[in-house]
Coordinates of C-alpha atoms in Angstrom, one line a residue:
Chain A
M818 CA -14.4 31.7 24.5
G819 CA -12.2 30.1 22.2
A820 CA -9.9 29.1 25.0
I821 CA -12.6 27.7 27.1
L822 CA -14.1 25.8 24.2
R823 CA -10.8 24.2 23.6
K824 CA -10.2 23.2 27.0
A825 CA -13.8 21.8 27.4
F826 CA -13.7 20.1 23.9
P827 CA -12.3 16.6 24.8
G828 CA -14.5 16.5 27.9
L829 CA -17.6 17.2 25.9
I830 CA -16.7 14.7 23.2
L831 CA -16.3 12.1 26.1
L832 CA -19.5 12.9 27.6
T833 CA -21.4 12.6 24.5
L834 CA -19.8 9.3 23.8
V835 CA -20.5 8.0 27.2
L836 CA -24.1 8.9 26.9
F837 CA -24.6 8.0 23.3
P838 CA -25.7 4.3 23.7
L839 CA -28.6 5.5 25.9
V840 CA -30.1 7.2 22.8
G841 CA -28.5 5.6 19.8
D842 CA -30.0 2.9 17.7
R843 CA -28.3 -0.5 17.7
F844 CA -26.9 -0.1 14.3
Y845 CA -25.3 3.3 15.1
I846 CA -23.8 2.0 18.4
Q847 CA -22.3 -0.8 16.3
F848 CA -21.1 1.7 13.7
A849 CA -19.7 4.0 16.6
S850 CA -17.7 1.0 18.0
K851 CA -16.3 0.6 14.5
I852 CA -15.2 4.1 14.3
L853 CA -13.7 3.9 17.8
L854 CA -11.8 0.7 17.2
M855 CA -10.4 2.3 14.0
I856 CA -9.4 5.4 16.1
I857 CA -7.0 3.1 17.9
F858 CA -5.6 1.8 14.7
V859 CA -5.1 5.2 13.2
S860 CA -3.7 6.6 16.3
S861 CA -1.0 4.0 16.3
L862 CA -0.2 4.8 12.7
N863 CA -0.1 8.5 13.6
L864 CA 2.5 7.6 16.1
L865 CA 4.8 6.5 13.2
V866 CA 3.7 8.9 10.6
G867 CA 3.0 12.0 12.5
F868 CA 5.2 11.8 15.6
T869 CA 8.2 10.0 14.2
G870 CA 8.0 10.9 10.4
L871 CA 8.0 7.2 9.3
V872 CA 5.4 6.9 6.5
S873 CA 4.3 3.3 6.6
L874 CA 1.9 1.6 4.0
G875 CA 2.0 -1.7 5.6
H876 CA 0.6 -1.0 9.0
A877 CA -2.6 -3.0 8.3
A878 CA -0.3 -6.1 8.6
F879 CA -0.4 -5.7 12.4
F880 CA -4.0 -4.9 12.5
G881 CA -5.1 -7.9 10.6
F882 CA -2.5 -10.4 12.0
S883 CA -3.8 -9.6 15.5
G884 CA -7.2 -10.8 14.6
Y885 CA -5.6 -14.0 13.0
V886 CA -3.8 -14.7 16.3
L887 CA -7.2 -14.5 18.2
A888 CA -8.9 -16.8 15.6
L889 CA -6.1 -19.2 15.6
L890 CA -6.0 -19.4 19.5
S891 CA -9.8 -19.6 20.1
P892 CA -10.9 -23.1 20.7
P893 CA -13.7 -24.0 18.2
D894 CA -16.6 -24.4 20.7
S895 CA -15.6 -22.7 23.8
A896 CA -14.8 -19.1 24.8
M897 CA -11.3 -18.0 25.6
N898 CA -10.1 -15.8 28.5
F899 CA -10.3 -12.2 27.0
F900 CA -7.2 -10.9 28.8
I901 CA -5.0 -13.8 27.9
A902 CA -6.2 -13.7 24.3
L903 CA -5.6 -10.0 24.1
L904 CA -2.2 -10.2 25.6
A905 CA -1.2 -13.1 23.3
S906 CA -2.3 -11.1 20.3
I907 CA -0.3 -8.0 21.4
L908 CA 2.8 -10.0 22.1
T909 CA 2.7 -11.9 18.9
V910 CA 2.1 -8.9 16.8
G911 CA 4.8 -7.1 18.8
A912 CA 7.3 -9.9 17.8
L913 CA 6.1 -9.5 14.2
G914 CA 6.6 -5.7 14.3
A915 CA 10.2 -6.2 15.8
I916 CA 11.0 -8.5 12.7
F917 CA 9.4 -6.2 10.1
G918 CA 10.6 -3.1 11.8
A919 CA 14.3 -4.4 12.0
L920 CA 14.1 -4.8 8.2
V921 CA 12.2 -1.8 7.0
L922 CA 13.9 0.6 9.3
R923 CA 17.1 -0.1 7.5
T924 CA 15.8 1.9 4.7
K925 CA 14.6 5.6 4.6
G926 CA 12.1 7.9 2.9
I927 CA 10.6 6.4 -0.3
F928 CA 12.3 3.0 0.2
F929 CA 10.7 2.7 3.5
I930 CA 7.2 3.4 2.0
M931 CA 7.8 0.8 -0.6
S932 CA 9.2 -1.9 1.7
T933 CA 6.7 -1.5 4.3
L934 CA 4.0 -2.0 1.6
A935 CA 5.9 -5.0 0.2
L936 CA 6.3 -6.8 3.6
G937 CA 2.6 -6.1 4.4
E938 CA 1.6 -7.7 1.0
M939 CA 4.0 -10.7 1.8
L940 CA 1.7 -11.3 4.9
F941 CA -1.4 -11.1 2.9
Y942 CA -0.1 -13.5 0.3
F943 CA 1.0 -15.8 3.2
L944 CA -2.4 -15.8 4.7
H945 CA -4.2 -15.9 1.2
D946 CA -2.3 -18.7 -0.3
T947 CA -1.5 -21.0 2.3
N948 CA -4.2 -23.1 4.2
L949 CA -2.7 -22.4 7.7
A950 CA -5.3 -19.9 8.3
G951 CA -8.3 -20.5 6.2
G952 CA -6.7 -19.3 2.9
S953 CA -8.6 -16.8 1.0
D954 CA -11.9 -17.3 3.0
G955 CA -10.4 -16.3 6.2
M956 CA -11.6 -17.8 9.5
Y957 CA -14.4 -17.5 11.9
I958 CA -14.3 -17.0 15.5
N959 CA -17.2 -19.0 16.7
T960 CA -17.2 -17.9 20.4
R961 CA -16.2 -14.6 21.4
P962 CA -13.6 -14.3 24.2
N963 CA -15.0 -14.4 27.7
L964 CA -14.4 -11.1 29.8
S965 CA -15.1 -11.4 33.5
F966 CA -13.6 -10.2 36.4
F967 CA -13.1 -13.1 38.9
D968 CA -16.6 -14.4 38.1
W969 CA -18.4 -11.6 39.8
W970 CA -18.8 -9.2 36.9
Q971 CA -19.1 -10.2 33.3
L972 CA -19.1 -8.4 30.1
D973 CA -21.0 -9.9 27.1
L974 CA -19.0 -9.1 24.1
A975 CA -21.8 -10.0 21.6
N976 CA -23.8 -7.4 23.3
V977 CA -23.4 -4.1 21.2
V978 CA -23.6 -1.8 24.2
H979 CA -21.2 -3.8 26.4
F980 CA -18.7 -4.0 23.5
Y981 CA -19.1 -0.3 22.9
Y982 CA -18.0 0.6 26.4
L983 CA -15.2 -1.8 26.2
V984 CA -13.9 -0.1 23.1
L985 CA -14.5 3.4 24.6
I986 CA -12.4 2.4 27.6
L987 CA -9.5 1.1 25.4
V988 CA -9.7 4.1 23.1
C989 CA -9.2 6.5 26.0
A990 CA -6.5 4.2 27.4
V991 CA -4.7 4.1 24.3
L992 CA -4.8 7.8 23.7
L993 CA -3.4 8.6 27.2
V994 CA -0.6 6.2 26.6
I995 CA 0.2 7.9 23.4
R996 CA 0.1 11.1 25.1
K997 CA 2.4 9.8 27.8
I998 CA 4.8 8.6 25.1
I999 CA 5.0 11.8 23.1
Y1000 CA 5.6 14.0 26.1
S1001 CA 8.2 11.6 27.6
P1002 CA 12.0 12.1 27.0
F1003 CA 11.6 9.1 24.5
G1004 CA 8.9 11.0 22.7
R1005 CA 11.1 14.1 22.3
V1006 CA 13.7 12.0 20.7
L1007 CA 11.2 10.7 18.3
A1008 CA 10.3 14.3 17.5
G1009 CA 13.9 15.0 16.9
I1010 CA 14.2 12.1 14.5
R1011 CA 11.0 13.6 12.6
I1012 CA 12.5 17.0 12.3
N1013 CA 16.2 16.1 11.7
E1014 CA 17.4 12.6 12.0
H1015 CA 21.1 13.6 11.4
R1016 CA 21.2 16.1 14.1
T1017 CA 19.6 13.7 16.6
K1018 CA 22.1 11.1 15.6
A1019 CA 24.9 13.6 16.2
L1020 CA 23.6 14.3 19.7
G1021 CA 24.6 10.7 20.5
Y1022 CA 21.2 9.1 20.1
N1023 CA 21.0 5.7 18.3
T1024 CA 18.1 6.6 16.2
Y1025 CA 17.7 3.1 14.7
K1026 CA 16.8 1.7 18.2
F1027 CA 14.4 4.6 19.0
K1028 CA 12.7 4.0 15.7
L1029 CA 12.4 0.2 16.1
V1030 CA 10.9 0.7 19.8
C1031 CA 8.4 3.2 18.3
F1032 CA 7.7 0.8 15.4
V1033 CA 7.1 -2.1 17.9
I1034 CA 4.9 0.0 20.2
A1035 CA 2.9 1.2 17.2
S1036 CA 2.4 -2.3 16.0
M1037 CA 1.2 -3.4 19.5
I1038 CA -1.4 -0.6 19.7
A1039 CA -2.5 -1.6 16.1
A1040 CA -3.0 -5.2 17.5
I1041 CA -5.5 -4.0 20.1
S1042 CA -7.5 -2.4 17.3
G1043 CA -7.3 -5.5 15.1
F1044 CA -8.1 -7.7 18.0
L1045 CA -11.3 -5.7 18.7
A1046 CA -12.2 -5.7 15.1
A1047 CA -12.0 -9.6 15.0
V1048 CA -14.1 -9.7 18.1
Q1049 CA -16.7 -7.4 16.7
F1050 CA -17.2 -9.1 13.4
G1051 CA -16.5 -12.6 14.5
V1052 CA -14.4 -13.1 11.3
V1053 CA -11.0 -12.5 9.9
N1054 CA -9.8 -12.6 6.3
P1055 CA -6.7 -11.8 4.3
E1056 CA -8.1 -8.2 3.2
M1057 CA -7.8 -7.1 6.8
V1058 CA -3.9 -7.1 6.3
G1059 CA -4.2 -5.6 2.7
W1060 CA -2.7 -2.4 1.7
H1061 CA -6.1 -0.5 1.1
V1062 CA -6.6 -0.7 4.9
S1063 CA -3.2 0.8 5.4
G1064 CA -3.9 3.4 2.7
H1065 CA -7.3 4.3 4.2
A1066 CA -5.6 4.8 7.7
L1067 CA -3.0 6.9 6.4
M1068 CA -5.6 9.1 4.7
M1069 CA -7.5 9.2 8.0
V1070 CA -4.2 10.4 9.8
I1071 CA -3.7 13.4 7.2
L1072 CA -7.5 14.4 7.1
G1073 CA -7.5 14.8 10.9
G1074 CA -4.0 16.2 11.1
K1075 CA -0.8 14.3 11.5
G1076 CA 1.3 14.7 14.6
T1077 CA -1.5 15.7 17.0
L1078 CA -3.4 13.6 19.4
L1079 CA -6.9 14.8 18.2
G1080 CA -6.1 14.4 14.6
P1081 CA -6.7 10.6 14.2
V1082 CA -9.8 10.9 16.3
L1083 CA -11.3 13.6 14.0
G1084 CA -10.0 12.2 10.8
T1085 CA -11.2 8.8 11.4
T1086 CA -14.7 9.8 12.3
A1087 CA -15.0 12.3 9.5
L1088 CA -13.8 9.8 6.8
M1089 CA -16.0 6.9 8.0
L1090 CA -19.0 9.2 8.2
V1091 CA -18.5 10.7 5.0
E1092 CA -17.8 7.2 3.3
E1093 CA -21.0 6.0 4.9
G1094 CA -22.8 8.8 3.3
F1095 CA -21.4 8.1 0.0
Q1096 CA -22.3 4.5 0.2
M1097 CA -26.0 5.5 0.6
V1098 CA -25.6 7.8 -2.5
T1099 CA -24.1 5.5 -5.0
K1100 CA -22.7 2.1 -5.6
H1101 CA -19.4 3.7 -7.0
W1102 CA -18.9 5.5 -3.8
Q1103 CA -15.0 4.9 -4.1
L1104 CA -15.0 7.4 -6.7
L1105 CA -16.2 10.1 -4.3
T1106 CA -13.8 8.7 -1.6
G1107 CA -10.8 9.0 -4.1
G1108 CA -11.9 12.6 -5.0
V1109 CA -11.9 13.5 -1.4
I1110 CA -8.5 11.9 -0.7
V1111 CA -6.9 13.7 -3.7
L1112 CA -8.4 17.1 -2.7
V1113 CA -7.5 16.8 1.0
A1114 CA -3.9 15.8 0.1
L1115 CA -3.5 18.6 -2.3
F1116 CA -5.2 21.5 -0.5
F1117 CA -5.4 20.7 3.2
P1118 CA -2.2 19.0 4.1
N1119 CA -2.7 20.0 7.7
G1120 CA -6.0 18.3 8.1
L1121 CA -8.8 19.2 10.3
V1122 CA -6.9 20.2 13.1
G1123 CA -5.2 23.0 11.2
L1124 CA -8.8 24.6 11.1
K1125 CA -10.4 27.0 13.2
F1126 CA -10.3 26.9 17.0
L1127 CA -8.7 23.4 17.2
K1128 CA -5.4 24.9 16.1
K1129 CA -2.9 23.8 18.8
R1130 CA -0.1 21.4 18.4
P1131 CA 1.5 19.5 21.2
Chain B
M1430 CA 12.0 -31.3 -14.0
D1431 CA 13.7 -32.3 -17.4
A1432 CA 15.8 -30.0 -19.6
V1433 CA 13.1 -29.0 -21.9
T1434 CA 10.8 -28.0 -19.2
F1435 CA 13.6 -26.1 -17.4
F1436 CA 14.2 -24.3 -20.7
I1437 CA 10.6 -23.4 -21.1
Q1438 CA 10.2 -22.2 -17.6
T1439 CA 13.4 -20.1 -17.8
M1440 CA 12.1 -18.5 -20.9
N1441 CA 8.8 -17.8 -19.1
G1442 CA 10.7 -16.4 -16.2
I1443 CA 12.7 -14.0 -18.5
Q1444 CA 9.6 -12.9 -20.3
Y1445 CA 7.8 -12.0 -17.1
G1446 CA 10.8 -10.3 -15.9
L1447 CA 11.2 -8.2 -19.0
L1448 CA 7.4 -7.3 -18.5
L1449 CA 8.0 -6.4 -15.1
F1450 CA 11.0 -4.2 -16.1
L1451 CA 8.8 -2.1 -18.5
V1452 CA 6.4 -1.3 -15.7
A1453 CA 9.1 -0.9 -13.0
S1454 CA 11.3 1.3 -15.2
G1455 CA 8.4 3.8 -15.4
L1456 CA 8.1 3.9 -11.7
T1457 CA 11.8 4.3 -11.3
L1458 CA 12.0 7.0 -14.0
I1459 CA 9.2 9.0 -12.6
F1460 CA 10.8 8.9 -9.0
G1461 CA 14.4 9.1 -10.1
I1462 CA 13.9 12.2 -12.4
M1463 CA 10.8 13.9 -10.9
G1464 CA 11.2 12.7 -7.2
V1465 CA 7.5 11.6 -7.1
I1466 CA 6.4 8.4 -5.8
N1467 CA 3.5 7.3 -7.9
I1468 CA 1.6 4.4 -6.4
A1469 CA -1.1 4.8 -9.0
H1470 CA 1.3 3.3 -11.5
G1471 CA -0.3 -0.2 -11.4
S1472 CA -3.6 1.5 -12.3
F1473 CA -2.0 2.5 -15.6
Y1474 CA -1.2 -1.1 -16.3
M1475 CA -4.7 -2.1 -15.6
I1476 CA -6.1 0.6 -17.8
G1477 CA -3.8 -0.5 -20.5
A1478 CA -5.1 -4.1 -20.4
Y1479 CA -8.7 -2.9 -20.4
L1480 CA -8.0 -0.4 -23.2
A1481 CA -6.6 -3.3 -25.2
W1482 CA -9.6 -5.2 -24.7
S1483 CA -12.1 -2.7 -25.9
L1484 CA -10.0 -1.1 -28.6
M1485 CA -9.1 -4.4 -30.1
G1486 CA -12.6 -5.4 -30.1
W1487 CA -13.9 -2.1 -31.7
L1488 CA -11.2 -1.8 -34.2
G1489 CA -10.8 -5.5 -34.9
N1490 CA -7.1 -5.2 -35.2
F1491 CA -4.4 -6.0 -32.5
W1492 CA -1.9 -3.6 -34.0
L1493 CA -4.1 -0.7 -34.5
G1494 CA -5.5 -1.2 -31.0
L1495 CA -2.0 -1.2 -29.6
F1496 CA -1.2 2.1 -31.4
V1497 CA -4.5 4.0 -30.5
G1498 CA -4.0 2.6 -27.0
I1499 CA -0.6 4.0 -26.5
V1500 CA -1.7 7.4 -27.8
V1501 CA -4.7 7.4 -25.5
A1502 CA -2.5 6.5 -22.5
F1503 CA 0.3 9.2 -23.4
L1504 CA -2.7 11.7 -23.5
L1505 CA -4.0 10.4 -20.2
G1506 CA -0.5 11.0 -18.7
L1507 CA -0.2 14.5 -20.0
I1508 CA -3.6 15.4 -18.5
L1509 CA -2.9 13.8 -15.2
E1510 CA 0.4 15.6 -15.0
W1511 CA -1.2 18.8 -15.6
L1512 CA -4.2 18.4 -13.2
F1513 CA -2.4 16.6 -10.2
I1514 CA 1.2 15.7 -10.5
R1515 CA 2.8 19.0 -11.2
F1516 CA 1.6 20.2 -7.8
L1517 CA 3.6 17.4 -6.0
Y1518 CA 7.2 18.2 -7.1
D1519 CA 7.8 20.2 -3.8
R1520 CA 5.6 18.3 -1.5
D1521 CA 6.7 15.5 0.9
H1522 CA 6.3 11.8 0.1
L1523 CA 3.3 11.5 2.3
Q1524 CA 1.2 13.8 0.1
Q1525 CA 2.4 12.1 -3.0
V1526 CA 1.4 8.8 -1.8
L1527 CA -2.0 10.0 -0.7
V1528 CA -2.7 11.9 -3.9
T1529 CA -1.7 8.9 -6.0
Y1530 CA -3.7 6.7 -3.7
G1531 CA -6.8 8.7 -4.3
L1532 CA -6.1 8.3 -8.0
I1533 CA -6.0 4.5 -7.5
L1534 CA -9.5 4.5 -6.0
I1535 CA -10.9 6.9 -8.8
F1536 CA -9.5 4.7 -11.6
S1537 CA -10.5 1.4 -10.1
E1538 CA -14.1 2.7 -9.8
L1539 CA -14.0 4.4 -13.2
R1540 CA -13.0 1.0 -14.5
S1541 CA -15.9 -0.6 -12.8
V1542 CA -18.2 2.0 -14.3
I1543 CA -16.9 1.8 -17.8
W1544 CA -15.8 -1.8 -18.2
G1545 CA -17.6 -3.7 -15.3
D1546 CA -16.1 -6.2 -12.9
D1547 CA -15.7 -9.1 -15.2
V1548 CA -12.6 -10.9 -16.2
H1549 CA -11.8 -10.7 -19.8
S1550 CA -9.3 -12.0 -22.4
V1551 CA -7.8 -10.8 -25.6
A1552 CA -7.0 -13.1 -28.6
I1553 CA -3.4 -13.5 -29.7
P1554 CA -2.8 -11.5 -33.1
A1555 CA -2.9 -13.9 -36.0
L1556 CA 0.6 -13.0 -37.1
L1557 CA 2.1 -14.2 -33.8
D1558 CA -0.4 -17.1 -33.1
G1559 CA 1.7 -20.0 -33.5
S1560 CA 4.3 -21.9 -31.5
I1561 CA 7.7 -23.5 -31.9
Q1562 CA 7.9 -27.2 -31.5
L1563 CA 10.6 -28.1 -29.2
T1564 CA 9.9 -31.7 -28.6
D1565 CA 7.1 -34.1 -29.6
N1566 CA 4.8 -32.7 -26.9
L1567 CA 6.3 -29.5 -25.8
A1568 CA 6.0 -26.2 -27.7
Y1569 CA 6.9 -22.6 -27.1
P1570 CA 4.3 -19.8 -28.2
V1571 CA 5.7 -17.3 -30.7
Y1572 CA 3.8 -14.5 -29.0
R1573 CA 5.9 -14.8 -25.6
L1574 CA 9.1 -14.6 -27.6
W1575 CA 7.8 -11.6 -29.4
L1576 CA 6.8 -10.1 -26.1
S1577 CA 10.3 -10.7 -24.8
G1578 CA 11.9 -9.1 -27.9
I1579 CA 9.8 -6.0 -27.9
C1580 CA 10.6 -5.5 -24.1
V1581 CA 14.4 -5.8 -25.0
V1582 CA 14.0 -3.4 -27.8
I1583 CA 12.3 -0.7 -25.7
A1584 CA 14.9 -1.2 -22.9
I1585 CA 17.7 -0.5 -25.5
L1586 CA 15.8 2.5 -27.0
M1587 CA 15.3 4.0 -23.5
F1588 CA 19.0 3.6 -22.6
L1589 CA 20.1 5.2 -25.9
G1590 CA 17.3 7.9 -25.6
I1591 CA 18.6 8.9 -22.1
Q1592 CA 22.3 8.5 -22.8
H1593 CA 22.5 9.9 -26.4
T1594 CA 19.8 12.5 -27.3
R1595 CA 19.2 16.0 -26.7
L1596 CA 15.9 15.3 -24.9
G1597 CA 17.8 12.6 -22.7
M1598 CA 20.4 15.3 -21.8
M1599 CA 17.7 17.6 -20.7
I1600 CA 16.1 14.9 -18.6
R1601 CA 19.6 14.1 -17.0
A1602 CA 20.1 17.8 -16.3
G1603 CA 16.7 18.1 -14.7
E1604 CA 17.4 15.3 -12.5
S1605 CA 20.6 16.6 -11.1
D1606 CA 19.7 20.3 -10.8
R1607 CA 16.2 21.5 -11.7
E1608 CA 16.7 25.2 -10.9
M1609 CA 20.0 25.3 -12.8
T1610 CA 18.4 23.6 -15.9
K1611 CA 15.4 26.0 -15.8
A1612 CA 18.1 28.9 -15.8
L1613 CA 19.7 27.6 -19.0
G1614 CA 16.4 28.2 -20.7
I1615 CA 15.0 24.6 -20.7
N1616 CA 11.3 24.2 -20.0
I1617 CA 11.5 21.8 -17.4
G1618 CA 8.0 21.7 -16.6
L1619 CA 7.4 20.4 -20.0
V1620 CA 10.1 17.8 -19.8
Y1621 CA 8.6 16.4 -16.5
R1622 CA 5.2 16.3 -18.3
F1623 CA 6.7 14.4 -21.0
I1624 CA 8.6 11.9 -18.5
F1625 CA 5.3 11.4 -16.7
A1626 CA 3.2 10.6 -19.8
L1627 CA 6.1 8.5 -20.9
G1628 CA 5.9 6.5 -17.6
V1629 CA 2.1 6.2 -18.1
S1630 CA 2.5 4.8 -21.7
L1631 CA 5.0 2.4 -20.6
A1632 CA 2.9 0.9 -17.8
A1633 CA -0.3 0.9 -20.2
F1634 CA 1.8 -0.6 -23.0
S1635 CA 2.9 -3.5 -20.7
G1636 CA -0.6 -4.0 -19.8
M1637 CA -1.7 -4.1 -23.4
I1638 CA 1.0 -6.6 -24.6
A1639 CA 0.4 -8.8 -21.5
A1640 CA -3.4 -8.8 -22.1
P1641 CA -3.2 -11.8 -24.7
I1642 CA -1.2 -14.1 -22.2
S1643 CA -2.9 -13.3 -19.0
S1644 CA -6.5 -12.6 -18.2
I1645 CA -7.7 -9.1 -17.7
F1646 CA -9.1 -8.7 -14.1
P1647 CA -9.9 -5.7 -11.7
G1648 CA -7.1 -6.4 -9.2
M1649 CA -4.3 -6.7 -11.8
G1650 CA -3.1 -3.0 -11.2
G1651 CA -2.5 -3.6 -7.5
Q1652 CA -0.8 -7.0 -7.9
I1653 CA 1.7 -5.4 -10.6
L1654 CA 2.3 -2.5 -8.5
I1655 CA 3.5 -4.4 -5.5
V1656 CA 5.8 -6.6 -7.6
S1657 CA 7.1 -3.5 -9.3
F1658 CA 7.9 -1.9 -5.9
V1659 CA 9.8 -5.2 -4.9
V1660 CA 11.7 -4.9 -8.2
V1661 CA 12.6 -1.2 -7.5
V1662 CA 13.6 -1.9 -3.9
I1663 CA 15.8 -4.8 -4.9
G1664 CA 17.3 -3.0 -8.0
G1665 CA 17.8 0.4 -6.2
L1666 CA 15.7 3.3 -6.9
G1667 CA 16.3 5.5 -9.8
S1668 CA 18.6 2.9 -11.5
I1669 CA 17.4 1.6 -14.9
K1670 CA 20.3 -1.0 -14.8
G1671 CA 19.2 -2.1 -11.3
A1672 CA 15.5 -2.5 -12.4
M1673 CA 16.5 -4.6 -15.3
V1674 CA 18.6 -7.1 -13.2
A1675 CA 16.1 -7.1 -10.3
A1676 CA 13.1 -7.6 -12.7
L1677 CA 14.9 -10.8 -14.3
L1678 CA 15.7 -12.0 -10.9
V1679 CA 12.2 -11.5 -9.6
G1680 CA 10.5 -12.9 -12.8
L1681 CA 12.7 -16.1 -12.7
I1682 CA 12.2 -16.7 -8.9
D1683 CA 8.5 -16.2 -9.2
T1684 CA 8.1 -18.5 -12.2
F1685 CA 10.2 -21.4 -10.7
G1686 CA 8.6 -20.9 -7.3
K1687 CA 5.1 -21.6 -9.0
V1688 CA 6.3 -24.7 -11.0
M1689 CA 8.7 -26.5 -8.4
T1690 CA 7.6 -28.6 -5.6
L1691 CA 9.5 -28.4 -2.4
N1692 CA 8.6 -30.0 0.8
I1693 CA 10.5 -29.5 4.1
F1694 CA 9.4 -31.2 7.3
G1695 CA 6.1 -32.1 5.8
V1696 CA 5.4 -28.4 5.0
N1697 CA 4.9 -27.6 1.4
I1698 CA 7.1 -24.7 0.6
F1699 CA 6.6 -24.7 -3.1
P1700 CA 4.2 -24.0 -4.9
E1701 CA 2.1 -23.1 -1.8
M1702 CA 4.3 -20.2 -0.6
A1703 CA 5.6 -19.2 -4.1
G1704 CA 3.7 -15.9 -3.7
M1705 CA 6.0 -15.1 -0.8
S1706 CA 9.4 -16.1 -2.6
I1707 CA 10.0 -12.6 -4.0
F1708 CA 9.2 -10.9 -0.8
T1709 CA 11.7 -13.1 1.0
L1710 CA 14.3 -12.2 -1.6
M1711 CA 13.5 -8.4 -0.9
A1712 CA 13.9 -9.0 2.8
V1713 CA 17.2 -10.6 2.3
I1714 CA 18.5 -7.8 0.2
L1715 CA 17.1 -5.2 2.7
L1716 CA 19.1 -7.1 5.4
F1717 CA 22.5 -6.9 3.5
R1718 CA 22.2 -4.0 1.0
P1719 CA 19.3 -1.7 2.1
Q1720 CA 19.9 0.7 -0.9
G1721 CA 19.2 -2.1 -3.4
I1722 CA 21.7 -3.9 -5.5
F1723 CA 22.5 -0.9 -7.8
G1724 CA 21.3 1.9 -5.5
K1725 CA 23.6 4.6 -4.4
E1726 CA 24.5 4.8 -0.7
Y1727 CA 22.4 7.2 1.2

């Protein structure tokens, strides 16, 4: 029974998600899109933290900056081509990821944590203090990008249901890509780096290069998520690159179970639902969130995936 | 910029640097000796400042408030170590980051419950409320001089304490071999608890003495934490000497970045991008000396 359930589990979730807009309320569809796009972001962080063993506290830099690229590129009164805008965001953020990665990967362990945090905050102050991108108020994206396939089929990104399906497709695509990566020879080297970097180096792998490529890929996947967030809310602000976003994403990775494909899906959904619940209960909901984070980190370091029938590691 | 202004700004930079040293040294002590990365360190700075605000209001005396504040912070450190931190010694950095991140959220929300979200200020004590006249219209406040002085005194005490006392010897022993120190009959758990409480009090004390010259606001903990991280990365982790040099460097660069004006190709570099200057310095250090100026090769 357990084995069948485990095999059918992803399919069941997917089916539920596909059918959800048919029954869901507008607010909940919007909330579900928010969770789905966060899953992309958390999965990209999991690629670093869970699969390669690089604990980054500055991953939000790529999430937020991607939104900024869209905001800066968007003409004030007309729509931009969706694919061009997305590609531009991914490539720009990838370049930023290469620069940041080249610097921070020179450090290890605790230094890596501190320097990723510091570089992320550098971007925050850059966006916050200068007037290049709206300063502390951020920027509005007045017209959402235009997503059409040669004029015969058009998605309206302002439409909640259309946007939901777009995000759902991208989540699946990203998870498949990450799966492909971790089972590839490249992914095995990343696992080797996580388990014992010295030994991997001794086997003749240039671990710095592998880590850098992984860092850039993770930043580009984070860019997809930040892009979608900017499209959904129509606004970007410096807080999107701030370290609280990174910290929360890290929490979601752990809550779900680091180093698994399903972990970020479960962790993101669980934490966002729980926080939504807390927000209904009290104004000081962060107190409860903080408590949950402390308890999970102390007592459930393997996350939800470590529980029950979901226990299977790739 | 004339000579007197330059002098004043240099003094301000050194004073800011010394304050940063107090905060960063707590961080580097806790990591260097206990191997715990404590990202809630900035929260203690923030708590210190708010404590100063209420204690000095209730007691009506700066010095008494300072004393009670330190005692409260030390007790808080002892309790936190007992409740959370002692479980983190054999855990990986990821769990340490998460537990202390959770503590940040808790403290920031408790602050909001207890003190609200307003910006406050603390009056400079009457004893130090004066200034030294430098020229006809430029003066330097006595309080800032006192602040720099007290930071230097604490730095010297810390150095002497670690190098020349019995407790310092236990600390250094615990740093190099925890198990062996235990086998020699030293209660290393107690030493760690003391170190953590000391780090918390250092951060809180910095917040308290900084309160009269900077406003007290909710986000102050996060801000000082990030700058302390920069200091530690530049100076080298676990190195008190490195923390001192890096803190002074960061203090001076940050201060001058904010008062200078520099314009390259029509783009205002300073003061607009002053917030970024210390991060740029950190990036350069990472590029050429990733272990920090005084860090050991790893």
